[in-house]
Coordinates of C-alpha atoms and ligand atoms in Angstrom, one line a residue:
M262 CA 42.0 -8.8 -11.4
K263 CA 41.2 -10.7 -7.9
E264 CA 39.2 -14.0 -8.6
H265 CA 35.6 -13.6 -6.7
T266 CA 34.0 -16.9 -7.7
A267 CA 35.3 -19.0 -4.8
V268 CA 33.3 -18.0 -1.7
D269 CA 32.2 -20.4 1.2
R270 CA 30.8 -19.8 4.5
N271 CA 34.4 -18.7 6.0
T272 CA 34.2 -15.6 3.6
Y273 CA 31.0 -14.4 5.6
D274 CA 33.0 -13.9 8.7
Q275 CA 35.6 -11.9 6.5
V276 CA 33.2 -9.7 4.7
M277 CA 29.7 -9.2 6.4
L278 CA 29.1 -6.8 9.5
P279 CA 28.5 -9.8 12.6
I280 CA 24.9 -9.2 13.0
Y281 CA 23.8 -12.7 11.8
S282 CA 25.4 -16.0 12.2
P283 CA 24.3 -18.1 9.1
A284 CA 24.0 -21.8 9.0
Q285 CA 27.2 -23.5 7.8
F286 CA 25.8 -24.0 4.4
I287 CA 25.1 -21.6 1.7
P288 CA 22.0 -22.5 -0.4
V289 CA 22.5 -21.8 -4.4
R290 CA 19.5 -23.2 -5.5
G291 CA 15.4 -23.5 -4.6
Q292 CA 12.4 -25.1 -6.6
G293 CA 9.2 -25.0 -4.5
S294 CA 10.3 -26.2 -0.9
R295 CA 13.9 -27.6 -1.7
V296 CA 16.7 -26.2 -1.8
W297 CA 20.3 -27.0 -2.8
D298 CA 23.3 -25.9 -1.3
Q299 CA 26.9 -25.2 -2.9
H300 CA 27.7 -29.0 -2.9
G301 CA 24.3 -30.0 -4.1
K302 CA 23.0 -31.3 -0.9
E303 CA 19.1 -31.5 -0.8
Y304 CA 17.2 -29.6 2.1
I305 CA 13.2 -29.6 2.5
D306 CA 12.7 -25.6 3.5
F307 CA 10.4 -25.1 6.8
A308 CA 11.5 -21.9 6.9
G309 CA 10.1 -20.1 3.9
G310 CA 12.8 -17.4 4.6
I311 CA 11.2 -16.3 7.6
A312 CA 7.3 -16.8 6.5
V313 CA 8.4 -14.9 3.2
V314 CA 8.5 -17.9 0.3
A315 CA 4.9 -18.4 0.6
L316 CA 4.5 -19.9 -2.9
G317 CA 7.8 -21.9 -2.8
H318 CA 10.9 -21.1 -4.3
C319 CA 10.9 -20.2 -8.0
H320 CA 7.3 -20.6 -8.5
P321 CA 6.9 -20.4 -12.4
A322 CA 4.4 -17.6 -12.5
L323 CA 6.6 -15.5 -10.6
V324 CA 9.6 -16.2 -12.5
D325 CA 7.5 -15.3 -15.5
V326 CA 5.9 -11.9 -14.2
L327 CA 9.4 -10.6 -13.1
K328 CA 10.8 -11.6 -16.5
Q329 CA 7.9 -9.8 -18.3
Q330 CA 8.1 -7.0 -16.3
G331 CA 12.0 -6.9 -16.0
E332 CA 12.2 -6.5 -19.6
K333 CA 9.5 -3.5 -19.7
L334 CA 9.6 -1.4 -16.4
W335 CA 11.5 -1.6 -13.0
H336 CA 11.6 2.0 -11.4
I337 CA 10.2 5.3 -12.2
S338 CA 10.0 6.9 -8.7
N339 CA 6.8 8.4 -6.8
I340 CA 7.0 11.4 -9.0
F341 CA 4.9 9.3 -11.3
T342 CA 2.6 6.7 -10.7
N343 CA 2.3 3.5 -12.1
E344 CA 0.1 0.4 -13.0
P345 CA 1.1 -2.5 -11.5
A346 CA 1.1 -0.5 -7.9
L347 CA -2.4 1.0 -8.6
I348 CA -3.7 -2.5 -9.5
L349 CA -2.1 -4.1 -6.5
A350 CA -3.3 -1.4 -4.4
Q351 CA -7.1 -1.8 -5.7
K352 CA -6.8 -5.5 -5.0
L353 CA -5.8 -4.9 -1.4
I354 CA -8.5 -2.6 -1.0
D355 CA -11.1 -5.1 -2.5
A356 CA -10.0 -7.6 -0.5
T357 CA -9.6 -5.6 3.0
F358 CA -11.5 -3.1 5.3
A359 CA -8.8 -0.7 3.9
E360 CA -9.4 2.1 1.5
R361 CA -5.8 3.6 1.1
V362 CA -2.4 2.0 0.6
F363 CA 1.1 2.9 0.8
F364 CA 3.9 0.9 -0.6
A365 CA 7.5 0.4 1.1
N366 CA 10.3 -2.3 1.0
S367 CA 10.7 -4.0 4.2
G368 CA 8.0 -4.9 7.1
A369 CA 10.0 -2.0 9.3
E370 CA 9.4 0.7 6.8
A371 CA 5.7 -0.1 6.3
N372 CA 5.3 -0.2 10.3
E373 CA 7.3 3.1 10.6
A374 CA 5.2 4.7 8.2
A375 CA 2.0 3.2 10.3
F376 CA 3.3 4.4 13.7
K377 CA 4.4 8.0 12.1
L378 CA 0.6 8.1 10.4
A379 CA -1.0 6.9 13.9
R380 CA 1.2 9.8 15.4
H381 CA 0.3 12.5 12.9
Y382 CA -3.5 11.5 12.9
A383 CA -4.0 12.0 16.6
I384 CA -2.0 15.1 17.3
T385 CA -3.7 16.4 13.8
R386 CA -7.2 15.8 14.7
H387 CA -7.3 15.6 18.4
S388 CA -4.0 17.1 20.7
P389 CA -0.3 17.6 20.4
Y390 CA -0.3 15.5 23.7
K391 CA -1.8 12.3 22.3
T392 CA 1.1 10.7 21.1
K393 CA 1.9 7.3 23.9
I394 CA 2.1 4.1 21.7
I395 CA 0.8 1.1 23.5
A396 CA 2.7 -1.9 22.5
F397 CA 3.6 -5.6 24.0
H398 CA 6.3 -7.4 25.5
Q399 CA 7.9 -9.9 23.4
G400 CA 6.7 -7.8 20.3
F401 CA 8.6 -7.5 17.0
H402 CA 8.1 -4.7 14.6
G403 CA 11.4 -4.3 12.9
R404 CA 14.7 -2.8 13.3
T405 CA 14.6 1.1 12.9
L406 CA 15.1 2.9 15.9
F407 CA 11.2 3.5 16.1
T408 CA 10.5 0.1 15.0
V409 CA 12.3 -1.7 17.5
S410 CA 11.4 0.6 20.2
V411 CA 7.9 -0.1 19.8
G412 CA 9.1 -3.9 19.8
G413 CA 8.7 -5.2 23.2
Q414 CA 12.4 -6.9 23.2
L415 CA 14.9 -4.6 25.2
K416 CA 18.0 -6.5 24.1
Y417 CA 17.2 -5.4 20.3
A418 CA 16.5 -1.8 21.3
D419 CA 19.0 -0.9 23.7
G420 CA 22.5 0.3 23.0
F421 CA 21.6 3.0 20.5
G422 CA 21.4 6.0 22.7
P423 CA 17.9 7.7 23.1
K424 CA 15.0 6.3 21.8
P425 CA 11.6 7.8 20.3
A426 CA 9.7 8.9 23.5
D427 CA 6.0 8.2 25.0
I428 CA 6.0 4.3 24.4
I429 CA 4.7 1.8 26.7
H430 CA 5.1 -2.0 26.8
V431 CA 2.7 -4.3 29.0
P432 CA 1.9 -8.0 28.7
F433 CA 0.7 -9.5 25.8
N434 CA -3.1 -11.2 25.8
D435 CA -3.1 -9.1 29.1
L436 CA -6.6 -6.8 28.6
D437 CA -6.3 -5.5 32.2
A438 CA -2.6 -4.4 31.7
V439 CA -3.9 -2.3 28.4
K440 CA -7.0 -0.8 30.6
A441 CA -4.4 0.4 33.2
V442 CA -2.2 2.5 31.0
I443 CA -4.9 3.6 28.2
D444 CA -6.1 7.1 27.9
D445 CA -7.1 9.8 26.0
H446 CA -3.3 10.4 25.3
T447 CA -2.8 7.4 23.4
C448 CA -2.7 7.3 19.9
A449 CA -2.3 4.2 19.3
V450 CA -2.3 0.2 20.1
V451 CA 0.0 -1.7 18.4
L452 CA 0.3 -5.7 18.0
E453 CA 1.1 -8.6 15.8
P454 CA -2.0 -11.1 16.1
V455 CA 0.1 -13.4 16.1
Q456 CA 3.3 -12.9 18.0
G457 CA 6.1 -14.3 15.7
E458 CA 9.7 -13.6 16.5
G459 CA 8.5 -13.5 20.5
G460 CA 7.7 -17.2 20.6
V461 CA 4.7 -17.8 18.2
M462 CA 1.9 -16.5 20.4
P463 CA -1.8 -16.1 19.1
A464 CA -4.0 -13.3 20.4
A465 CA -6.9 -14.4 22.5
P466 CA -10.0 -13.5 20.8
A467 CA -11.2 -11.8 23.9
F468 CA -8.0 -9.8 24.2
I469 CA -8.5 -8.2 20.5
H470 CA -12.2 -7.6 21.1
G471 CA -11.2 -6.1 24.5
L472 CA -8.3 -3.9 22.7
R473 CA -10.8 -2.3 19.8
E474 CA -13.4 -1.6 22.8
L475 CA -11.0 0.2 24.6
C476 CA -9.2 2.1 21.5
D477 CA -12.9 3.2 20.3
K478 CA -13.3 4.7 23.8
H479 CA -10.4 6.5 24.0
Q480 CA -10.1 7.5 20.1
V481 CA -7.0 5.7 19.7
L482 CA -5.8 3.5 16.7
L483 CA -5.8 -0.3 16.8
V484 CA -2.6 -0.9 14.5
F485 CA -1.9 -4.5 13.2
D486 CA 1.2 -5.8 12.2
E487 CA 0.3 -8.4 10.0
V488 CA 4.2 -8.4 8.2
Q489 CA 4.4 -12.2 9.4
S490 CA 0.7 -13.2 10.1
G491 CA -0.7 -11.6 7.0
M492 CA -1.1 -12.7 3.1
G493 CA -2.6 -16.3 3.8
R494 CA -0.1 -17.2 6.9
T495 CA -2.8 -18.1 9.2
G496 CA -5.3 -19.7 6.4
K497 CA -7.3 -16.1 6.3
L498 CA -5.8 -13.3 3.9
F499 CA -4.9 -11.4 7.2
S500 CA -5.2 -12.8 10.4
Y501 CA -7.7 -10.1 11.5
M502 CA -10.1 -11.8 9.6
H503 CA -10.2 -14.7 12.0
Y504 CA -11.4 -12.1 14.7
D505 CA -14.3 -10.1 13.4
V506 CA -12.7 -7.4 14.7
T507 CA -11.9 -4.1 12.1
P508 CA -8.3 -2.5 12.3
D509 CA -7.4 1.1 11.8
I510 CA -4.1 0.2 10.2
I511 CA -2.7 -2.8 9.1
T512 CA 0.8 -3.6 7.8
T513 CA 2.2 -6.7 5.5
A514 CA 5.5 -7.3 4.2
K515 CA 7.5 -11.0 3.8
A516 CA 5.0 -13.3 1.9
L517 CA 3.6 -10.2 0.0
G518 CA 6.8 -10.3 -2.7
N519 CA 7.4 -14.1 -2.3
G520 CA 10.8 -12.7 -1.5
F521 CA 11.1 -9.6 -4.0
P522 CA 11.1 -6.7 -1.1
I523 CA 7.7 -5.0 -0.8
S524 CA 5.6 -4.0 2.0
A525 CA 2.2 -2.1 2.2
M526 CA 0.5 -0.1 5.2
L527 CA -3.0 -0.1 4.5
T528 CA -5.7 2.1 6.2
T529 CA -9.1 4.4 6.0
E530 CA -9.6 7.1 3.8
N531 CA -10.5 9.1 6.9
I532 CA -6.8 8.5 8.5
A533 CA -4.8 8.8 5.4
S534 CA -6.6 12.4 5.0
V535 CA -3.8 13.9 7.8
M536 CA -1.1 13.0 5.2
T537 CA -0.4 15.8 2.5
P538 CA 2.5 15.2 -0.2
G539 CA 5.5 15.6 1.4
T540 CA 4.3 14.0 4.6
H541 CA 5.9 10.8 4.1
G542 CA 7.6 8.9 1.4
T543 CA 10.1 6.5 0.0
T544 CA 12.3 6.1 -3.2
Y545 CA 11.5 2.8 -4.2
G546 CA 8.5 2.1 -2.6
G547 CA 5.5 1.2 -5.0
N548 CA 7.8 0.6 -8.1
P549 CA 6.5 -0.9 -10.9
L550 CA 9.1 -4.2 -10.8
A551 CA 8.4 -5.0 -6.5
C552 CA 4.3 -4.6 -7.7
A553 CA 4.0 -6.8 -10.7
V554 CA 5.4 -9.7 -8.9
A555 CA 3.2 -9.0 -5.8
N556 CA 0.1 -8.9 -7.9
V557 CA 0.6 -12.4 -8.8
V558 CA 1.4 -13.5 -5.1
F559 CA -1.7 -11.9 -4.3
D560 CA -3.9 -13.7 -7.0
I561 CA -2.5 -16.8 -6.1
I562 CA -2.9 -16.4 -2.6
N563 CA -6.0 -15.1 -2.0
T564 CA -7.8 -17.9 -3.4
P565 CA -10.0 -20.6 -1.7
A566 CA -7.5 -23.3 -2.8
V567 CA -4.6 -21.9 -1.4
L568 CA -6.2 -20.7 2.0
A569 CA -8.2 -23.6 2.8
G570 CA -5.1 -25.6 2.0
V571 CA -3.5 -23.5 5.2
E572 CA -5.4 -25.5 7.8
K573 CA -5.1 -28.8 6.5
R574 CA -1.4 -28.4 6.2
H575 CA -1.4 -27.1 9.6
N576 CA -3.1 -30.0 11.0
L577 CA -0.7 -32.5 8.9
M578 CA 2.2 -30.5 10.9
V579 CA 1.1 -30.5 13.8
N580 CA -0.1 -34.1 13.9
F581 CA 3.5 -35.0 12.7
L582 CA 5.0 -32.7 16.0
N583 CA 2.4 -34.7 18.5
D584 CA 3.7 -37.7 17.0
I585 CA 7.2 -36.8 17.6
N586 CA 6.4 -35.4 21.3
Q587 CA 4.8 -38.9 22.1
K588 CA 8.2 -40.8 21.5
Y589 CA 10.5 -38.2 22.6
S590 CA 8.7 -35.8 24.8
I591 CA 10.1 -32.7 23.9
F592 CA 7.6 -30.0 23.4
G593 CA 5.7 -28.5 26.4
E594 CA 3.1 -26.8 23.5
V595 CA 2.6 -26.9 20.0
R596 CA 0.8 -23.9 19.0
G597 CA 0.2 -21.2 16.4
K598 CA -2.5 -20.4 13.7
G599 CA -1.8 -21.8 10.0
L600 CA 1.6 -22.3 8.8
L601 CA 2.9 -20.2 12.2
I602 CA 3.6 -22.7 14.1
G603 CA 5.5 -22.8 17.3
A604 CA 6.8 -26.0 19.4
E605 CA 7.8 -24.9 22.7
L606 CA 10.7 -27.0 24.1
K607 CA 10.1 -28.3 28.0
A608 CA 12.9 -29.2 30.2
P609 CA 15.7 -30.2 29.7
Y610 CA 15.5 -29.2 26.2
Q611 CA 14.9 -25.4 27.0
G612 CA 17.2 -23.4 25.2
K613 CA 18.4 -26.0 22.7
A614 CA 16.7 -24.9 19.7
K615 CA 19.8 -23.4 17.9
D616 CA 21.5 -27.0 18.7
I617 CA 18.1 -28.4 17.1
L618 CA 18.5 -26.2 14.1
Q619 CA 22.0 -27.3 13.3
L620 CA 21.0 -31.1 13.5
A621 CA 18.2 -30.4 11.3
A622 CA 20.4 -28.5 8.8
E623 CA 22.9 -31.7 8.5
N624 CA 20.2 -33.9 8.0
G625 CA 18.8 -32.0 5.4
L626 CA 15.9 -29.4 6.8
M627 CA 15.6 -25.7 7.0
L628 CA 14.5 -25.0 10.4
L629 CA 13.9 -21.6 12.4
S630 CA 13.3 -20.8 15.8
A631 CA 11.7 -17.9 17.5
G632 CA 14.3 -17.6 20.8
G633 CA 16.0 -20.5 22.6
D634 CA 12.9 -22.0 23.6
V635 CA 10.4 -22.4 20.5
L636 CA 11.0 -24.2 17.3
R637 CA 9.3 -22.1 14.5
F638 CA 7.5 -23.8 11.2
T639 CA 6.2 -21.3 8.5
P640 CA 6.9 -23.2 5.4
S641 CA 5.5 -22.9 1.8
L642 CA 1.9 -22.3 1.7
I643 CA 1.5 -24.7 -0.9
I644 CA 4.3 -27.2 0.4
S645 CA 3.2 -30.9 -0.5
E646 CA 2.0 -33.7 1.6
E647 CA 5.0 -35.5 0.9
E648 CA 7.7 -32.6 1.5
I649 CA 5.8 -32.2 5.2
A650 CA 6.4 -36.1 5.9
Q651 CA 9.8 -36.1 4.6
G652 CA 11.1 -32.8 6.4
M653 CA 9.4 -34.1 9.6
E654 CA 11.2 -37.3 9.3
R655 CA 14.2 -35.6 9.0
L656 CA 13.4 -33.4 12.1
E657 CA 12.8 -36.5 13.8
L658 CA 16.4 -37.5 13.2
A659 CA 17.7 -34.4 14.5
I660 CA 15.5 -34.9 17.6
N661 CA 17.0 -38.3 18.3
Q662 CA 20.3 -37.3 17.7
L663 CA 19.8 -34.7 20.6
T664 CA 18.3 -37.0 22.8
Ligands
PLP815 C1 5.4 -9.3 12.8 C2 6.8 -8.6 11.6 N1 6.9 -7.1 11.8 C3 8.0 -6.4 10.9 C4 9.1 -7.2 10.9 C5 10.1 -6.6 10.3 O1 10.3 -6.6 8.7 P1 11.2 -6.6 7.9 O2 12.6 -7.4 8.3 O3 11.3 -6.6 6.6 O4 11.6 -5.1 7.8 C6 9.1 -8.3 10.7 C7 10.1 -9.2 10.7 O5 10.6 -10.1 11.2 C8 8.3 -9.0 11.9 O6 8.2 -10.7 11.9

């Protein structure tokens, strides 16, 4: 029998579909906001699994619930319902505008459900021609053919043959551009309240309010993709809560399971009522194991202590970034909301985000980019001040080596 224990980064190139280019080290263990690789080297984690590990690695309460539910019931299918799913749905409803919940396993699946629901609602309630979806340049909604087509980056959507039709993209934060294309044949306007992958770009409040008015005027559903911005990431449970606007559908994933795959689509009773048994579904969505974990994640994140701590950590991180900028004059703009922060590289550093990520890793820091020009910071919502300071020290070392 072949021995399978000795794997390293080279193994990746030999066995995996070449769609990622992971860092040169392999993390094997994590605790809070620290991670260790195969050789025992320690890293501060400013990436948080791309805004997923909101309560840090191996949070004791989450390890506990995983073990407990793991010994009780993992999966039962949607032919039967289960207690953790019903309890989680109740919690999400109590905390938001929503009255109905659909669980899935990833952000893309929650969005796929949202887009199908928006189309189905418009077709059922209004007209078979009300199918236009308005979305935004640089938006990101996942990698299924429908979600990647709603996403606003052609480089991800092209090359796979015919796309779902009747999707139109306009510039983000440009209300006039939406006004020019919205009409009674539009079923949905879809956006991330803070664009994540597209460069960490928050929506302007006037833009969100304007969208709500336009949607009401044309009987269009306003869909917020909160896969990245939700579950406390911006300092409120969902980022729509900053805007004093009620969407019709929101999706959430990433931090909802803190790394255990689970996502949800939330909507109103009226909109949900166009769906009937068999209209949509998933095998794993809403399984008791994922929902049990998410219940504990939810209980911890949806507390004043954790949510208020996000703003404090935001300020601390931005101060550090501004200090680094004073010394190295490397960032054009530091922007974002809560712990979804982007630092835009200015000339002559534009396009160098990947180089900085590699130098950061060499100095013991896990960091993300959003495109070639923006460093992205999405750490745990409960990262300690000491870990922030240490991580920023390592970032400065990396930048110093670059300049
Ligand atoms: C805003 C947003 N929507 C959707 C997705 C897709 O989520 P998943 O990769 O879980 O399918 C992502 C992932 O980065 C995201 O940031």
